[in-house]
Tab-separated table of C-alpha atoms in Angstrom:
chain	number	residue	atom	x	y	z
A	666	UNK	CA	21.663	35.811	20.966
A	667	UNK	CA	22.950	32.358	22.054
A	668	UNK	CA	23.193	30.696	18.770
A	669	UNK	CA	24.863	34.115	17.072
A	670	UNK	CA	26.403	36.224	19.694
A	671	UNK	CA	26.980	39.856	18.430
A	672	UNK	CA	29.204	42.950	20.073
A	673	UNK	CA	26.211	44.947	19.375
A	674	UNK	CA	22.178	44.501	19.207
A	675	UNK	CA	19.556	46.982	17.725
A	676	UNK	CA	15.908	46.327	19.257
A	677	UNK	CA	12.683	47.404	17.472
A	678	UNK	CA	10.090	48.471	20.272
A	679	UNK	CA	6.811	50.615	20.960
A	680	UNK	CA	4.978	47.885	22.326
A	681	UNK	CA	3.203	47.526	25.729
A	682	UNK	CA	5.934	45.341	27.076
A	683	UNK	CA	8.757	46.980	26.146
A	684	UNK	CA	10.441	47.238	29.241
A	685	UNK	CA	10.380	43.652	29.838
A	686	UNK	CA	11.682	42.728	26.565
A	687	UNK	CA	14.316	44.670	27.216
A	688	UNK	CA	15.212	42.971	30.932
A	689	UNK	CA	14.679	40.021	29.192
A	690	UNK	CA	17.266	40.491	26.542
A	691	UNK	CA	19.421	42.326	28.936
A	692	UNK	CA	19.593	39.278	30.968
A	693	UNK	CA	21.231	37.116	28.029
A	694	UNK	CA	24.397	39.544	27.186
A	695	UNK	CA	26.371	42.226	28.195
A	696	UNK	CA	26.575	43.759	24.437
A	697	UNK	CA	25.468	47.143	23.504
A	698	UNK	CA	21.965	48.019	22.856
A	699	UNK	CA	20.478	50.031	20.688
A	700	UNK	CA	17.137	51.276	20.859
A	701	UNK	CA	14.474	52.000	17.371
A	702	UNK	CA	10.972	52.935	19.232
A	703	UNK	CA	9.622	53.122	15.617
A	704	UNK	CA	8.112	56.290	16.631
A	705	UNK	CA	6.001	54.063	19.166
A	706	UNK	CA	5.806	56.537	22.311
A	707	UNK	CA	4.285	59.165	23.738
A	708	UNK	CA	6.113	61.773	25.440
A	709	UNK	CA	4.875	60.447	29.010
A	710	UNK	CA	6.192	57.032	28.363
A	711	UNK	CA	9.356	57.818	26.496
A	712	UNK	CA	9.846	60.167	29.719
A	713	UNK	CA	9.139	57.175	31.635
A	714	UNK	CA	11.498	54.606	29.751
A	715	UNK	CA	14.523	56.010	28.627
A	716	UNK	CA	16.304	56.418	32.227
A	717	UNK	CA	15.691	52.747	32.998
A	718	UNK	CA	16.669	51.635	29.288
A	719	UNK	CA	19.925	53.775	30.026
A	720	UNK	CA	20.646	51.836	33.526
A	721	UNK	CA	19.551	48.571	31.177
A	722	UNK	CA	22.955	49.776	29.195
A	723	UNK	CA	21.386	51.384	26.211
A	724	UNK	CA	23.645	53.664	23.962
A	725	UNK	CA	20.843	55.771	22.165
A	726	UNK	CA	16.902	55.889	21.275
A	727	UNK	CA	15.917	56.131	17.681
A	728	UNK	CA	12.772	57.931	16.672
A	729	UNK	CA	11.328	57.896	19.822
A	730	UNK	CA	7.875	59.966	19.116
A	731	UNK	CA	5.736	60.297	15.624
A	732	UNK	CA	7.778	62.333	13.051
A	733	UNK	CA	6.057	65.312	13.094
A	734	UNK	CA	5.620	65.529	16.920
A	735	UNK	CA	8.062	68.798	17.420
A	736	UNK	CA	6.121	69.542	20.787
A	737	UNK	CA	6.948	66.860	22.438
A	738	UNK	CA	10.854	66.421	20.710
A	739	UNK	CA	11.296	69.855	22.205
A	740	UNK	CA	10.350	68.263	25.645
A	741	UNK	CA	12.392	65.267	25.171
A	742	UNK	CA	15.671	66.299	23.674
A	743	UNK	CA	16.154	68.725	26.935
A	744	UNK	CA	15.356	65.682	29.439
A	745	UNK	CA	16.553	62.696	27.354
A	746	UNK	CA	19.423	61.062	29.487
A	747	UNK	CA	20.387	59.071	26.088
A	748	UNK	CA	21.224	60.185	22.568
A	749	UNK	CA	18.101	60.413	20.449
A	750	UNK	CA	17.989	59.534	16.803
A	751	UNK	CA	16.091	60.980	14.001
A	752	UNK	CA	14.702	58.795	11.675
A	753	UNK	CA	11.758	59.047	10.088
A	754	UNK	CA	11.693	62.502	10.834
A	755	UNK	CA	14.653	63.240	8.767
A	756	UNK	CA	14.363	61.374	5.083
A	757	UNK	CA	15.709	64.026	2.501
A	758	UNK	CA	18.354	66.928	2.689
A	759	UNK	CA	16.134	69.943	3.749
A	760	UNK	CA	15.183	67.321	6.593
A	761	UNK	CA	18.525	67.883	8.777
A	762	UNK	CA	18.511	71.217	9.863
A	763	UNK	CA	14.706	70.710	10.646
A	764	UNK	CA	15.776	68.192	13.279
A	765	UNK	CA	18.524	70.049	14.641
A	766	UNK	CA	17.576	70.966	18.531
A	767	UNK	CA	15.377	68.493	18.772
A	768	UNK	CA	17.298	65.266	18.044
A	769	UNK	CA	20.962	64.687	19.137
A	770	UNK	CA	22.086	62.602	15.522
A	771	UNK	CA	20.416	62.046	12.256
A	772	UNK	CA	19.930	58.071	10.870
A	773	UNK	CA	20.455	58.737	7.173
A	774	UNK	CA	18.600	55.994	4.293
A	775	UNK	CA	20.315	55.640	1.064
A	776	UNK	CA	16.928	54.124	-0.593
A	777	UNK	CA	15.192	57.098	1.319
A	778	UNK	CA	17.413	60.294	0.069
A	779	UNK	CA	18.355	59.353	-3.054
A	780	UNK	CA	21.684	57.710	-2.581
A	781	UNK	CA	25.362	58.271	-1.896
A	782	UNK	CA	25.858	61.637	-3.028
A	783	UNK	CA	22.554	63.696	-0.791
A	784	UNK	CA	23.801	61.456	1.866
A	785	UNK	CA	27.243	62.673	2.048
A	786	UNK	CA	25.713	65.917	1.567
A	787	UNK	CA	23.367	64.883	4.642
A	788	UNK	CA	26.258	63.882	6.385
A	789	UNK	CA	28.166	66.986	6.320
A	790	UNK	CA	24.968	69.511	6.642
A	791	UNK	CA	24.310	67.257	10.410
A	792	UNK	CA	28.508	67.487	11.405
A	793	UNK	CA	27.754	71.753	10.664
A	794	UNK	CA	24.822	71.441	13.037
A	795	UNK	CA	26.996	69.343	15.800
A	796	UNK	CA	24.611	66.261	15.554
A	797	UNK	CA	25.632	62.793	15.229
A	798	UNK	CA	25.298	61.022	12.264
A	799	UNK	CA	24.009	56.887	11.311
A	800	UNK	CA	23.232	55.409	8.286
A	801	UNK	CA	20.754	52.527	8.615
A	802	UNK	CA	19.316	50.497	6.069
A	803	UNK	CA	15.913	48.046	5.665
A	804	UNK	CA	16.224	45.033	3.250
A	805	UNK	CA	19.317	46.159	1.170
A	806	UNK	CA	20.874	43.341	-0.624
A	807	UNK	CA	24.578	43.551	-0.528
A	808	UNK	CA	24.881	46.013	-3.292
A	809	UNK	CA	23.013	48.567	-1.154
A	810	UNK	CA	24.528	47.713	1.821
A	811	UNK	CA	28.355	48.037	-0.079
A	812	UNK	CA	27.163	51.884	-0.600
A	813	UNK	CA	26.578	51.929	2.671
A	814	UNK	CA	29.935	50.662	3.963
A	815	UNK	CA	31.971	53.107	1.545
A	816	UNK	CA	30.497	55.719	3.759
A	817	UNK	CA	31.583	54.449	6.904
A	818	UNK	CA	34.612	56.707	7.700
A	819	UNK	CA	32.179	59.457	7.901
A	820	UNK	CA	29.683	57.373	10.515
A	821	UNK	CA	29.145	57.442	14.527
A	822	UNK	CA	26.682	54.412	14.076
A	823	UNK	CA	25.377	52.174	11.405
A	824	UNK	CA	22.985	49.608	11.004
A	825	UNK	CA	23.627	47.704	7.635
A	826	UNK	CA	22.665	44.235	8.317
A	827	UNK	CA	20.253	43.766	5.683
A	828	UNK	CA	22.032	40.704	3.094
A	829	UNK	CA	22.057	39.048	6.635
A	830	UNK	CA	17.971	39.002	6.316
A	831	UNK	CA	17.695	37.775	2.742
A	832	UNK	CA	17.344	34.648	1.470
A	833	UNK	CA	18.314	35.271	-2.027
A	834	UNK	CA	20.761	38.106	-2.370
A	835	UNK	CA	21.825	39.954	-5.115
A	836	UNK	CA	25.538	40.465	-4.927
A	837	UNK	CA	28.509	38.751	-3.340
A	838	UNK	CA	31.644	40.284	-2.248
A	839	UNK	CA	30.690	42.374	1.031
A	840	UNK	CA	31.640	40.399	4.133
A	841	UNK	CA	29.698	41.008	7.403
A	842	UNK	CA	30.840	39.074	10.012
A	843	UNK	CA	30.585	39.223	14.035
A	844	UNK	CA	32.031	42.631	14.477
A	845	UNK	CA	33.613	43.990	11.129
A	846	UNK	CA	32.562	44.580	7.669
A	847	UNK	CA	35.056	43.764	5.176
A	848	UNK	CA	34.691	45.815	1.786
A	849	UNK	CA	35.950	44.385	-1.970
A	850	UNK	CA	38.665	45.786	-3.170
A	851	UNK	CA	36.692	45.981	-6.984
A	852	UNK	CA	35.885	48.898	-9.079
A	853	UNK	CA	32.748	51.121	-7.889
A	854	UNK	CA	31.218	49.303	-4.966
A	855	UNK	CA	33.301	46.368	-5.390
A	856	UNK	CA	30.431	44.050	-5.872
A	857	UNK	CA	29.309	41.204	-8.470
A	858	UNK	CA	25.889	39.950	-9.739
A	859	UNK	CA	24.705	36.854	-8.422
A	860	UNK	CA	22.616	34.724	-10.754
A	861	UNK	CA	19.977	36.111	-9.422
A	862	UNK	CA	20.486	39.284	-11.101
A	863	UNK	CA	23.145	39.008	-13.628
A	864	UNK	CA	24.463	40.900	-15.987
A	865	UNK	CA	22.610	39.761	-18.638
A	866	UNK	CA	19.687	39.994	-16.883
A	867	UNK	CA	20.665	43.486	-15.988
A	868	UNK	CA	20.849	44.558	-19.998
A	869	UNK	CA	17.623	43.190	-20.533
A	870	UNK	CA	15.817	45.615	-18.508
A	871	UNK	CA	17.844	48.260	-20.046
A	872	UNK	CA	16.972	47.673	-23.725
């Protein structure tokens, strides 16, 4: 956080020490937080947490409980304080309506749905049902993560940082930077081949 200040943070917990990770961090910057629990919590503890993560200046909770805990979603999306995110409870289409009235907002994964189009269809099935919608991503080089930003008209929050964690990308021509995402102006996505994957390569694990 010192080295690369950012408007806004996303922080993976579920451990036993997650509140003092988080007064820890929140002691470093005033940004925005964002919370993934990685479906880490019980009821009791997400019960527990999620006020004091709210005071700590956290804007929502992602996947707080295991994906197929309904019980206890039921519980928590009527006490919740904060916005609560489905994630790995909601992969494909039939997925979003499922999670309606138990989650607040959907976090939608191109390399999880099957790409742009079931997303937007994703998209527009969770604005019907009044829930917010994120698209987040995992280790997309920058030709996923261009997909990504072509959809971001349609986003409350997104989470596309992944050419940021690669050491060899793929593609060049997205732009992340501090607090904007600039897209190519190109055809399609905008994007070219590295070396790394080149064209040529590209036809020879076509023929």
């Amino acid at each position: 956080m010192r080295e690369r200040p950012r408007p806004i943070y996303k922080i993976k917990l579920g451990t036993p020490e997650d509140l003092a990770i988080m007064e820890a961090l929140r002691r470093e910057t005033d940004a925005v937080f964002r919370v993934d629990a990685n479906a880490g919590w019980t009821v009791g503890e997400a019960l527990q947490l999620i006020p004091v993560l709210a005071q700590l200046g956290v804007e929502f909770v992602e996947q707080p409980l295991a994906r197929d805990d309904w019980d206890g979603m039921r519980v928590l999306y009527k006490e919740s304080v904060l916005p609560l995110i489905a994630d790995e409870s909601c992969v494909k289409e039939e997925d979003v309506e499922a999670c309606a009235g138990f989650f607040h907002g959907i976090n939608i994964k191109l390399t999880k749905c099957g790409g742009i189009t079931p997303a937007r269809r994703m998209i527009g099935k969770a604005r019907s049902l009044g829930m917010k919608v994120m698209v987040g991503s995992m280790n997309e080089s920058t030709i996923g993560s261009a997909a990504i930003a072509h959809l971001l008209p349609e986003l409350d929050y997104v989470d596309m940082d992944g050419p940021l964690l690669l050491r060899d990308d793929l593609g060049t021509g997205l732009a992340i930077g501090a607090d904007r995402v600039t897209i190519p102006n190109g055809a399609g996505l905008g994007v070219e081949f590295t070396g790394l994957f080149s064209r040529e390569a590209a036809a020879g694990m076509t023929n």
